[in-house]
mmCIF file of C-alpha atoms and ligand atoms in Angstrom:
data_model
loop_
_atom_site.group_PDB
_atom_site.id
_atom_site.type_symbol
_atom_site.label_atom_id
_atom_site.label_comp_id
_atom_site.label_asym_id
_atom_site.label_seq_id
_atom_site.Cartn_x
_atom_site.Cartn_y
_atom_site.Cartn_z
ATOM 1 C CA MET A 174 38.390 194.784 72.189
ATOM 2 C CA ASN A 175 40.570 194.356 74.590
ATOM 3 C CA ILE A 176 44.263 192.547 74.990
ATOM 4 C CA ASN A 177 45.338 190.375 77.914
ATOM 5 C CA SER A 178 47.060 193.323 79.254
ATOM 6 C CA ASN A 179 49.280 190.424 81.804
ATOM 7 C CA TYR A 180 51.238 189.815 78.664
ATOM 8 C CA LEU A 181 52.467 193.442 79.203
ATOM 9 C CA LYS A 182 54.107 192.515 82.245
ATOM 10 C CA LEU A 183 56.512 190.001 80.855
ATOM 11 C CA GLU A 184 60.203 190.593 79.633
ATOM 12 C CA GLU A 185 59.739 192.013 76.091
ATOM 13 C CA SER A 186 61.512 188.484 74.549
ATOM 14 C CA TYR A 187 61.748 184.833 75.960
ATOM 15 C CA LEU A 188 65.162 184.061 77.442
ATOM 16 C CA PHE A 189 66.250 182.030 74.699
ATOM 17 C CA SER A 190 65.066 184.147 71.516
ATOM 18 C CA THR A 191 67.088 186.969 73.287
ATOM 19 C CA VAL A 192 70.023 184.489 73.476
ATOM 20 C CA ALA A 193 69.891 183.171 69.798
ATOM 21 C CA ARG A 194 69.255 187.092 68.400
ATOM 22 C CA LYS A 195 72.599 187.874 70.224
ATOM 23 C CA VAL A 196 74.491 185.045 68.863
ATOM 24 C CA ASN A 197 73.324 185.548 65.277
ATOM 25 C CA GLU A 198 74.256 189.098 65.318
ATOM 26 C CA TYR A 199 77.417 188.510 66.495
ATOM 27 C CA GLN A 200 77.773 185.841 63.694
ATOM 28 C CA GLU A 201 76.600 188.357 60.998
ATOM 29 C CA ASN A 202 79.237 190.538 62.115
ATOM 30 C CA HIS A 203 82.109 187.901 62.373
ATOM 31 C CA PRO A 204 81.298 185.385 59.441
ATOM 32 C CA GLU A 205 84.311 183.333 59.937
ATOM 33 C CA ALA A 206 83.925 182.941 63.954
ATOM 34 C CA LYS A 207 83.403 179.557 64.706
ATOM 35 C CA VAL A 208 80.857 179.777 67.488
ATOM 36 C CA ILE A 209 80.313 176.726 69.673
ATOM 37 C CA ARG A 210 76.518 176.892 71.030
ATOM 38 C CA LEU A 211 76.358 175.627 74.478
ATOM 39 C CA GLY A 212 73.448 177.469 75.064
ATOM 40 C CA ILE A 213 69.719 176.259 74.674
ATOM 41 C CA GLY A 214 69.077 172.708 75.737
ATOM 42 C CA ASP A 215 69.032 171.827 71.923
ATOM 43 C CA VAL A 216 70.492 168.405 71.180
ATOM 44 C CA THR A 217 72.899 167.325 68.324
ATOM 45 C CA LYS A 218 72.711 163.212 68.147
ATOM 46 C CA PRO A 219 70.412 162.335 65.715
ATOM 47 C CA LEU A 220 67.010 159.934 66.547
ATOM 48 C CA CYS A 221 68.468 156.179 67.564
ATOM 49 C CA PRO A 222 67.749 154.108 64.557
ATOM 50 C CA ALA A 223 64.655 152.009 66.353
ATOM 51 C CA VAL A 224 63.030 155.052 66.336
ATOM 52 C CA VAL A 225 63.483 155.840 62.599
ATOM 53 C CA GLU A 226 62.531 152.650 61.557
ATOM 54 C CA ALA A 227 59.310 153.090 63.083
ATOM 55 C CA LEU A 228 58.586 156.818 62.134
ATOM 56 C CA VAL A 229 59.502 155.218 58.473
ATOM 57 C CA SER A 230 57.101 152.532 58.622
ATOM 58 C CA ALA A 231 54.389 154.714 60.190
ATOM 59 C CA SER A 232 54.628 156.931 57.333
ATOM 60 C CA LYS A 233 54.246 154.370 54.887
ATOM 61 C CA GLU A 234 51.291 153.058 56.895
ATOM 62 C CA MET A 235 49.782 156.601 56.166
ATOM 63 C CA GLY A 236 50.009 155.961 52.016
ATOM 64 C CA PHE A 237 47.436 152.880 52.235
ATOM 65 C CA ALA A 238 43.545 153.074 52.630
ATOM 66 C CA GLU A 239 43.740 150.136 54.950
ATOM 67 C CA THR A 240 46.155 151.365 57.344
ATOM 68 C CA PHE A 241 45.527 154.945 56.914
ATOM 69 C CA ARG A 242 44.837 157.095 60.061
ATOM 70 C CA GLY A 243 42.967 160.432 60.534
ATOM 71 C CA TYR A 244 42.225 161.591 63.832
ATOM 72 C CA GLY A 245 43.542 159.758 66.679
ATOM 73 C CA PRO A 246 42.215 159.686 70.451
ATOM 74 C CA GLU A 247 43.273 163.121 71.875
ATOM 75 C CA GLN A 248 44.687 161.565 74.805
ATOM 76 C CA GLY A 249 47.214 159.290 73.008
ATOM 77 C CA TYR A 250 47.344 155.957 71.120
ATOM 78 C CA ASP A 251 47.025 153.032 73.402
ATOM 79 C CA PHE A 252 50.137 151.386 71.845
ATOM 80 C CA LEU A 253 52.071 154.388 73.308
ATOM 81 C CA LYS A 254 50.186 154.594 76.752
ATOM 82 C CA GLU A 255 50.678 151.474 77.215
ATOM 83 C CA ALA A 256 54.654 151.494 76.463
ATOM 84 C CA ILE A 257 54.614 154.066 79.042
ATOM 85 C CA ARG A 258 52.752 152.698 81.476
ATOM 86 C CA ASN A 259 55.110 149.532 81.598
ATOM 87 C CA HIS A 260 58.175 152.128 81.567
ATOM 88 C CA TYR A 261 56.636 153.432 84.984
ATOM 89 C CA GLN A 262 55.791 149.838 85.588
ATOM 90 C CA SER A 263 59.796 148.802 85.767
ATOM 91 C CA ASN A 264 60.133 151.529 87.949
ATOM 92 C CA ASN A 265 57.659 149.908 90.486
ATOM 93 C CA ILE A 266 55.332 152.773 89.474
ATOM 94 C CA VAL A 267 51.744 151.226 88.991
ATOM 95 C CA LEU A 268 49.391 153.505 86.439
ATOM 96 C CA ASP A 269 46.276 153.474 84.713
ATOM 97 C CA THR A 270 46.400 154.142 81.047
ATOM 98 C CA ASP A 271 43.756 156.648 81.303
ATOM 99 C CA GLU A 272 46.281 158.451 84.013
ATOM 100 C CA ILE A 273 48.865 159.081 80.932
ATOM 101 C CA PHE A 274 48.310 162.051 78.411
ATOM 102 C CA VAL A 275 50.254 162.107 75.204
ATOM 103 C CA SER A 276 50.998 164.950 74.016
ATOM 104 C CA ASP A 277 53.900 167.284 71.789
ATOM 105 C CA GLY A 278 56.112 168.056 74.894
ATOM 106 C CA ALA A 279 56.580 169.188 78.296
ATOM 107 C CA LYS A 280 56.167 173.045 77.897
ATOM 108 C CA SER A 281 52.902 173.125 76.182
ATOM 109 C CA ASP A 282 51.744 170.380 78.955
ATOM 110 C CA LEU A 283 53.297 172.792 81.524
ATOM 111 C CA GLY A 284 51.717 176.308 80.147
ATOM 112 C CA ASN A 285 48.507 174.169 79.392
ATOM 113 C CA ILE A 286 47.738 172.795 82.548
ATOM 114 C CA LEU A 287 47.070 176.294 84.200
ATOM 115 C CA ASP A 288 43.499 176.145 82.250
ATOM 116 C CA ILE A 289 42.408 174.122 85.199
ATOM 117 C CA PHE A 290 43.763 176.050 87.949
ATOM 118 C CA SER A 291 41.982 179.235 89.325
ATOM 119 C CA GLU A 292 43.489 182.360 88.368
ATOM 120 C CA ASP A 293 43.196 182.928 92.156
ATOM 121 C CA ASN A 294 45.539 180.506 93.008
ATOM 122 C CA THR A 295 49.194 181.356 94.214
ATOM 123 C CA VAL A 296 51.996 179.707 92.648
ATOM 124 C CA LEU A 297 55.313 178.930 94.402
ATOM 125 C CA ILE A 298 58.329 179.127 92.249
ATOM 126 C CA PRO A 299 61.624 178.246 92.950
ATOM 127 C CA ASN A 300 64.021 180.989 91.494
ATOM 128 C CA PRO A 301 66.590 180.420 89.650
ATOM 129 C CA VAL A 302 63.974 178.644 87.270
ATOM 130 C CA TYR A 303 62.891 177.014 83.970
ATOM 131 C CA PRO A 304 61.080 180.974 82.415
ATOM 132 C CA VAL A 305 58.170 178.981 81.199
ATOM 133 C CA TYR A 306 56.908 178.330 84.676
ATOM 134 C CA VAL A 307 57.038 182.025 85.315
ATOM 135 C CA ASP A 308 55.585 183.648 82.126
ATOM 136 C CA THR A 309 52.784 181.358 81.572
ATOM 137 C CA ASN A 310 51.509 182.724 85.369
ATOM 138 C CA ILE A 311 51.979 186.013 84.263
ATOM 139 C CA MET A 312 50.200 186.063 81.192
ATOM 140 C CA ASP A 313 47.313 184.633 83.562
ATOM 141 C CA GLY A 314 47.796 187.215 86.203
ATOM 142 C CA ARG A 315 48.251 184.791 89.375
ATOM 143 C CA LYS A 316 50.064 185.496 91.964
ATOM 144 C CA ILE A 317 53.348 183.876 92.301
ATOM 145 C CA LEU A 318 56.065 183.462 95.291
ATOM 146 C CA TYR A 319 59.208 182.571 94.886
ATOM 147 C CA MET A 320 61.685 180.296 96.500
ATOM 148 C CA ASP A 321 65.618 180.850 96.864
ATOM 149 C CA ALA A 322 67.742 178.214 95.495
ATOM 150 C CA ASN A 323 71.249 179.447 96.389
ATOM 151 C CA GLU A 324 74.370 177.717 96.885
ATOM 152 C CA LYS A 325 73.576 177.678 100.861
ATOM 153 C CA CYS A 326 70.963 175.400 99.789
ATOM 154 C CA ASP A 327 72.652 173.629 97.035
ATOM 155 C CA PHE A 328 69.979 175.148 94.571
ATOM 156 C CA LEU A 329 67.686 172.865 96.212
ATOM 157 C CA PRO A 330 65.591 174.780 98.345
ATOM 158 C CA LEU A 331 62.977 172.833 100.804
ATOM 159 C CA PRO A 332 59.631 174.020 101.853
ATOM 160 C CA ASP A 333 58.990 176.827 104.104
ATOM 161 C CA TYR A 334 55.886 175.913 106.048
ATOM 162 C CA ASP A 335 55.037 179.501 106.963
ATOM 163 C CA ILE A 336 54.329 180.140 103.254
ATOM 164 C CA LYS A 337 50.923 179.152 101.987
ATOM 165 C CA ALA A 338 51.096 178.030 98.025
ATOM 166 C CA ASP A 339 48.187 176.551 95.832
ATOM 167 C CA VAL A 340 50.227 175.332 93.109
ATOM 168 C CA ILE A 341 54.255 174.277 93.724
ATOM 169 C CA TYR A 342 56.492 173.808 90.547
ATOM 170 C CA LEU A 343 59.517 171.669 91.048
ATOM 171 C CA CYS A 344 62.305 170.231 88.420
ATOM 172 C CA SER A 345 64.530 167.656 89.722
ATOM 173 C CA PRO A 346 66.751 166.906 87.816
ATOM 174 C CA ASN A 347 66.540 170.940 87.745
ATOM 175 C CA ASN A 348 67.026 173.323 84.736
ATOM 176 C CA PRO A 349 69.049 175.431 84.805
ATOM 177 C CA THR A 350 71.026 174.310 88.069
ATOM 178 C CA GLY A 351 71.888 170.292 87.326
ATOM 179 C CA ALA A 352 70.959 169.727 91.152
ATOM 180 C CA VAL A 353 68.860 166.329 92.143
ATOM 181 C CA TYR A 354 66.531 166.134 94.663
ATOM 182 C CA ASP A 355 66.747 162.964 96.748
ATOM 183 C CA ARG A 356 64.037 160.707 97.887
ATOM 184 C CA GLU A 357 64.079 162.546 101.402
ATOM 185 C CA GLN A 358 64.036 165.690 99.741
ATOM 186 C CA LEU A 359 61.013 165.000 97.942
ATOM 187 C CA ALA A 360 58.787 163.108 100.762
ATOM 188 C CA GLU A 361 59.352 166.645 102.062
ATOM 189 C CA TRP A 362 57.552 168.489 99.352
ATOM 190 C CA VAL A 363 54.989 165.893 99.551
ATOM 191 C CA ARG A 364 54.210 166.345 103.281
ATOM 192 C CA TYR A 365 54.059 170.118 102.616
ATOM 193 C CA ALA A 366 51.793 170.022 99.588
ATOM 194 C CA LYS A 367 49.765 167.535 101.481
ATOM 195 C CA HIS A 368 49.631 169.959 104.630
ATOM 196 C CA HIS A 369 48.511 172.845 102.192
ATOM 197 C CA ASN A 370 46.056 171.293 100.004
ATOM 198 C CA ALA A 371 48.545 172.444 97.275
ATOM 199 C CA VAL A 372 49.435 170.482 94.174
ATOM 200 C CA ILE A 373 52.812 169.983 92.552
ATOM 201 C CA LEU A 374 53.249 170.100 88.815
ATOM 202 C CA PHE A 375 56.555 168.165 88.789
ATOM 203 C CA ASP A 376 58.951 168.354 85.780
ATOM 204 C CA ALA A 377 60.401 165.343 84.934
ATOM 205 C CA ALA A 378 61.996 166.383 81.540
ATOM 206 C CA TYR A 379 65.720 165.372 82.542
ATOM 207 C CA GLU A 380 64.790 162.022 84.509
ATOM 208 C CA ALA A 381 66.376 159.859 81.693
ATOM 209 C CA PHE A 382 69.616 161.409 83.123
ATOM 210 C CA ILE A 383 69.649 160.110 86.645
ATOM 211 C CA GLU A 384 71.461 156.403 87.416
ATOM 212 C CA ASN A 385 71.995 156.812 90.887
ATOM 213 C CA GLU A 386 69.043 155.453 92.947
ATOM 214 C CA LYS A 387 69.428 157.848 95.247
ATOM 215 C CA TYR A 388 67.875 160.094 93.457
ATOM 216 C CA PRO A 389 63.929 159.537 92.324
ATOM 217 C CA LYS A 390 63.180 159.743 88.437
ATOM 218 C CA SER A 391 59.669 160.405 89.312
ATOM 219 C CA ILE A 392 58.026 162.174 92.195
ATOM 220 C CA PHE A 393 55.424 159.036 92.223
ATOM 221 C CA GLU A 394 58.230 156.867 93.694
ATOM 222 C CA ILE A 395 57.309 159.129 96.377
ATOM 223 C CA GLU A 396 54.608 157.645 98.773
ATOM 224 C CA GLY A 397 51.278 159.704 98.665
ATOM 225 C CA ALA A 398 52.622 161.699 95.933
ATOM 226 C CA LYS A 399 49.827 159.974 93.727
ATOM 227 C CA ASP A 400 47.195 162.412 95.797
ATOM 228 C CA CYS A 401 49.266 165.922 94.816
ATOM 229 C CA ALA A 402 51.281 165.770 92.150
ATOM 230 C CA ILE A 403 51.148 165.988 88.335
ATOM 231 C CA GLU A 404 54.394 164.681 86.530
ATOM 232 C CA PHE A 405 55.607 166.039 82.900
ATOM 233 C CA CYS A 406 57.718 164.090 80.831
ATOM 234 C CA SER A 407 59.317 164.704 77.787
ATOM 235 C CA LEU A 408 61.157 162.605 74.915
ATOM 236 C CA SER A 409 63.233 165.347 73.818
ATOM 237 C CA LYS A 410 65.940 165.259 76.023
ATOM 238 C CA THR A 411 65.476 161.524 76.800
ATOM 239 C CA ALA A 412 65.499 160.823 72.644
ATOM 240 C CA GLY A 413 66.041 163.587 70.848
ATOM 241 C CA PHE A 414 62.716 164.806 70.049
ATOM 242 C CA THR A 415 63.192 168.304 69.923
ATOM 243 C CA GLY A 416 62.626 168.599 66.910
ATOM 244 C CA THR A 417 60.114 165.339 66.746
ATOM 245 C CA ARG A 418 58.085 166.816 69.358
ATOM 246 C CA CYS A 419 55.956 164.210 71.836
ATOM 247 C CA GLY A 420 55.853 164.195 75.714
ATOM 248 C CA TYR A 421 53.657 163.166 78.377
ATOM 249 C CA THR A 422 51.993 164.099 81.594
ATOM 250 C CA VAL A 423 51.002 161.901 83.984
ATOM 251 C CA VAL A 424 47.423 162.821 86.162
ATOM 252 C CA PRO A 425 46.513 160.198 88.479
ATOM 253 C CA LYS A 426 42.745 159.763 89.394
ATOM 254 C CA THR A 427 43.539 160.167 92.793
ATOM 255 C CA LEU A 428 44.044 163.660 92.418
ATOM 256 C CA VAL A 429 40.869 164.992 93.644
ATOM 257 C CA TYR A 430 40.451 168.994 95.395
ATOM 258 C CA ASN A 431 37.161 169.647 96.456
ATOM 259 C CA GLU A 432 35.662 166.677 95.296
ATOM 260 C CA ILE A 433 36.667 167.522 91.570
ATOM 261 C CA SER A 434 38.965 165.090 89.714
ATOM 262 C CA LEU A 435 42.257 166.834 88.271
ATOM 263 C CA ASN A 436 42.158 163.960 85.944
ATOM 264 C CA LYS A 437 38.811 164.654 84.712
ATOM 265 C CA LEU A 438 39.554 168.159 83.967
ATOM 266 C CA TRP A 439 42.424 167.801 82.298
ATOM 267 C CA LEU A 440 41.066 164.908 79.506
ATOM 268 C CA ARG A 441 37.903 167.709 79.029
ATOM 269 C CA ARG A 442 40.501 170.332 78.147
ATOM 270 C CA GLN A 443 42.450 168.287 76.152
ATOM 271 C CA THR A 444 39.561 166.550 74.440
ATOM 272 C CA THR A 445 38.607 170.307 73.887
ATOM 273 C CA LYS A 446 41.684 172.132 72.888
ATOM 274 C CA PHE A 447 43.925 169.865 71.694
ATOM 275 C CA ASN A 448 43.564 166.912 68.252
ATOM 276 C CA GLY A 449 46.543 165.052 69.423
ATOM 277 C CA VAL A 450 49.851 164.270 68.386
ATOM 278 C CA SER A 451 50.491 162.486 64.741
ATOM 279 C CA TYR A 452 50.043 158.660 64.557
ATOM 280 C CA ILE A 453 53.623 158.782 62.715
ATOM 281 C CA VAL A 454 55.256 160.557 65.796
ATOM 282 C CA GLN A 455 53.787 158.780 68.357
ATOM 283 C CA LYS A 456 54.581 155.458 66.774
ATOM 284 C CA GLY A 457 58.202 156.775 66.775
ATOM 285 C CA ALA A 458 57.988 157.369 70.598
ATOM 286 C CA ALA A 459 56.697 154.332 70.978
ATOM 287 C CA ALA A 460 60.052 152.665 69.656
ATOM 288 C CA ILE A 461 61.743 154.437 72.542
ATOM 289 C CA PHE A 462 60.554 152.079 75.045
ATOM 290 C CA SER A 463 61.327 149.037 73.058
ATOM 291 C CA GLU A 464 64.403 147.094 74.566
ATOM 292 C CA GLU A 465 66.286 148.131 71.491
ATOM 293 C CA GLY A 466 65.454 151.727 71.603
ATOM 294 C CA GLN A 467 66.040 151.756 75.159
ATOM 295 C CA ARG A 468 69.811 150.606 74.564
ATOM 296 C CA GLN A 469 70.220 152.984 71.541
ATOM 297 C CA ILE A 470 68.848 156.140 73.555
ATOM 298 C CA LYS A 471 71.062 155.072 76.412
ATOM 299 C CA GLU A 472 74.071 155.342 74.348
ATOM 300 C CA ASN A 473 73.151 158.964 73.026
ATOM 301 C CA ILE A 474 73.028 159.854 77.128
ATOM 302 C CA ASP A 475 75.981 158.497 78.084
ATOM 303 C CA TYR A 476 77.369 160.405 75.228
ATOM 304 C CA TYR A 477 76.127 164.083 76.723
ATOM 305 C CA LYS A 478 76.995 162.808 80.211
ATOM 306 C CA GLU A 479 80.574 161.939 78.887
ATOM 307 C CA ASN A 480 80.040 165.967 77.528
ATOM 308 C CA ALA A 481 79.115 166.723 81.151
ATOM 309 C CA ARG A 482 81.920 165.603 82.723
ATOM 310 C CA ILE A 483 84.359 167.392 80.304
ATOM 311 C CA ILE A 484 82.885 170.665 81.322
ATOM 312 C CA SER A 485 82.934 170.013 84.607
ATOM 313 C CA LYS A 486 87.094 168.619 84.458
ATOM 314 C CA THR A 487 87.545 171.836 82.722
ATOM 315 C CA LEU A 488 85.789 174.403 85.512
ATOM 316 C CA THR A 489 87.130 172.237 88.052
ATOM 317 C CA GLU A 490 90.655 172.602 86.485
ATOM 318 C CA LEU A 491 90.192 176.102 86.135
ATOM 319 C CA GLY A 492 88.944 176.802 89.489
ATOM 320 C CA ILE A 493 85.486 177.863 88.687
ATOM 321 C CA TRP A 494 82.591 176.719 91.054
ATOM 322 C CA HIS A 495 79.987 174.842 89.501
ATOM 323 C CA ILE A 496 77.535 172.417 90.292
ATOM 324 C CA GLY A 497 75.251 169.728 87.972
ATOM 325 C CA GLY A 498 76.362 167.353 85.045
ATOM 326 C CA MET A 499 76.182 164.189 87.331
ATOM 327 C CA GLU A 500 73.015 163.071 86.547
ATOM 328 C CA SER A 501 72.007 165.871 84.344
ATOM 329 C CA PRO A 502 73.012 167.375 81.303
ATOM 330 C CA TYR A 503 73.008 171.042 82.744
ATOM 331 C CA ILE A 504 76.377 172.836 84.551
ATOM 332 C CA TRP A 505 75.570 175.698 86.564
ATOM 333 C CA MET A 506 78.814 177.724 87.218
ATOM 334 C CA LYS A 507 79.624 180.678 88.748
ATOM 335 C CA CYS A 508 80.586 183.651 86.467
ATOM 336 C CA PRO A 509 84.715 184.202 86.992
ATOM 337 C CA SER A 510 85.620 187.339 88.306
ATOM 338 C CA ASN A 511 82.538 188.125 89.540
ATOM 339 C CA MET A 512 80.931 189.124 86.155
ATOM 340 C CA ASP A 513 77.498 189.618 85.989
ATOM 341 C CA SER A 514 75.796 186.829 83.915
ATOM 342 C CA TRP A 515 75.132 189.071 80.769
ATOM 343 C CA THR A 516 78.873 190.841 81.019
ATOM 344 C CA TYR A 517 80.181 186.811 81.167
ATOM 345 C CA PHE A 518 77.941 186.042 78.159
ATOM 346 C CA ASP A 519 79.141 188.703 75.752
ATOM 347 C CA TYR A 520 83.369 187.739 77.265
ATOM 348 C CA LEU A 521 82.400 184.168 76.252
ATOM 349 C CA LEU A 522 81.118 184.700 72.878
ATOM 350 C CA GLU A 523 83.695 187.403 71.913
ATOM 351 C CA ASN A 524 86.942 185.975 73.680
ATOM 352 C CA TYR A 525 86.172 181.885 73.106
ATOM 353 C CA ASN A 526 83.420 181.987 70.613
ATOM 354 C CA ILE A 527 81.483 179.793 72.957
ATOM 355 C CA VAL A 528 77.724 180.575 73.297
ATOM 356 C CA GLY A 529 76.004 179.608 77.057
ATOM 357 C CA THR A 530 73.132 180.774 79.230
ATOM 358 C CA PRO A 531 73.335 183.536 81.323
ATOM 359 C CA GLY A 532 71.792 182.321 84.654
ATOM 360 C CA CYS A 533 70.005 185.872 85.215
ATOM 361 C CA GLY A 534 67.796 184.880 82.387
ATOM 362 C CA PHE A 535 66.182 182.259 85.087
ATOM 363 C CA GLY A 536 65.302 184.498 87.618
ATOM 364 C CA LYS A 537 67.305 187.068 90.293
ATOM 365 C CA ASN A 538 69.455 184.232 91.822
ATOM 366 C CA GLY A 539 70.674 183.165 88.664
ATOM 367 C CA GLU A 540 72.406 186.610 88.761
ATOM 368 C CA GLY A 541 76.288 186.175 88.728
ATOM 369 C CA TYR A 542 75.665 182.634 87.374
ATOM 370 C CA PHE A 543 75.990 180.582 83.889
ATOM 371 C CA ARG A 544 74.714 177.796 82.410
ATOM 372 C CA LEU A 545 76.855 175.581 80.164
ATOM 373 C CA THR A 546 74.955 172.358 78.071
ATOM 374 C CA ALA A 547 76.496 169.064 77.598
ATOM 375 C CA PHE A 548 73.925 168.800 74.195
ATOM 376 C CA GLY A 549 76.647 169.818 72.164
ATOM 377 C CA SER A 550 78.908 167.507 70.287
ATOM 378 C CA ARG A 551 81.752 165.619 71.524
ATOM 379 C CA GLU A 552 84.272 167.482 68.878
ATOM 380 C CA ASN A 553 82.723 171.048 69.970
ATOM 381 C CA THR A 554 82.388 170.278 73.567
ATOM 382 C CA ILE A 555 86.769 169.256 73.328
ATOM 383 C CA GLU A 556 87.119 172.219 71.120
ATOM 384 C CA ALA A 557 85.005 174.476 73.678
ATOM 385 C CA GLN A 558 87.304 172.767 76.803
ATOM 386 C CA LYS A 559 90.619 173.979 75.049
ATOM 387 C CA ARG A 560 89.179 177.311 74.219
ATOM 388 C CA MET A 561 88.372 177.802 77.695
ATOM 389 C CA LEU A 562 91.586 175.766 79.050
ATOM 390 C CA ASN A 563 94.191 177.894 76.531
ATOM 391 C CA GLY A 564 92.493 181.097 77.334
ATOM 392 C CA LYS A 565 92.361 181.977 73.904
ATOM 393 C CA ILE A 566 90.499 180.611 70.207
ATOM 394 C CA GLU A 567 93.033 178.776 68.349
ATOM 395 C CA LYS A 568 93.095 180.132 64.653
ATOM 396 C CA ALA A 569 92.720 177.901 62.055
HETATM 397 C C1 MLT B 123 66.521 174.663 77.981
HETATM 398 O O1 MLT B 123 67.401 175.238 77.520
HETATM 399 O O2 MLT B 123 66.319 175.241 79.080
HETATM 400 C C2 MLT B 123 65.372 174.009 77.271
HETATM 401 O O3 MLT B 123 65.984 173.529 76.077
HETATM 402 C C3 MLT B 123 64.288 174.819 76.769
HETATM 403 C C4 MLT B 123 63.367 173.868 76.825
HETATM 404 O O4 MLT B 123 63.069 172.770 76.943
HETATM 405 O O5 MLT B 123 62.161 174.214 76.692
#
């Protein structure tokens, strides 16, 4: 038996596991410390009432023979796919329900989608980037090209036609930088993908944070994108589903390469390797798209956006360069005093008891930068602001 030796090329541990280990070690050695976690993008607001009600009622249904459900359709129940289709429709995007695939979240689909692409493909990945795109391609042994995201391009790299790639990763609003592509910039990527007969894997996990119409919430707002893009969406950040798990992927039927439909391949892959998301969770997810659900999740998103504003204001007062936090829950800042990312991580943890994510964990262009999230509670965000502005931790 031989193992997949590509795994040996990975960093020993996943970025967020390393951060968690370091924070746990610190907390063990300093049990009195009130550590504020603004590291991993995990939400703190509970599920909204419309979702909870739907989860409870679906759980009850499972307890009666008449309404009990066993295996569901691998690609999701029609009631949820219809709700998602209508959601796109309200943004003037017309989809068929069989272009929508419900899953347990964007992270799984972003990794699993690679099953349908040859290992000979070259992938193009921005740097810095959500580490899942890189690691899943390393696991398969695919050739990776990086495009530089940096201050010069406002962390929004545009295509270089001399570079030929087959699979392109884009994430907007971006994780980790919070930068957001506008319509013309995304149109440029669609033109490039068509020119090279490439496919764009568009991560729209943070689309719910976009309010300014200048920025597309979906790649399918761009003409021609249905011929060259797959979109990954998650309810984790939209509706606090990080622990409940549900997302969806849109694979248009017009996506055809070498006369093969990617929609058909993905359906084949999912029906073989996936048994679908639980009925109960899908009922909860569908409630997000009701009028009440939309109003309730917006309250939570507004809450996080206010946190982002507080963090951004703090950094501005401290004279620290940063971007993001406007149409995004992430704030991307330059480490003060030219510290490298891990040095600043330790500095912030030890001196202020605040946890963030070192920018270098997202790639070499992230070195010297740092990511803070707006997903903390208001109380903790304000406390973090005080600590950073006062330059010390208030002792209780
Ligand atoms: C992050 O902090 O980047 C995200 O929470 C990770 C994820 O969504 O998997």
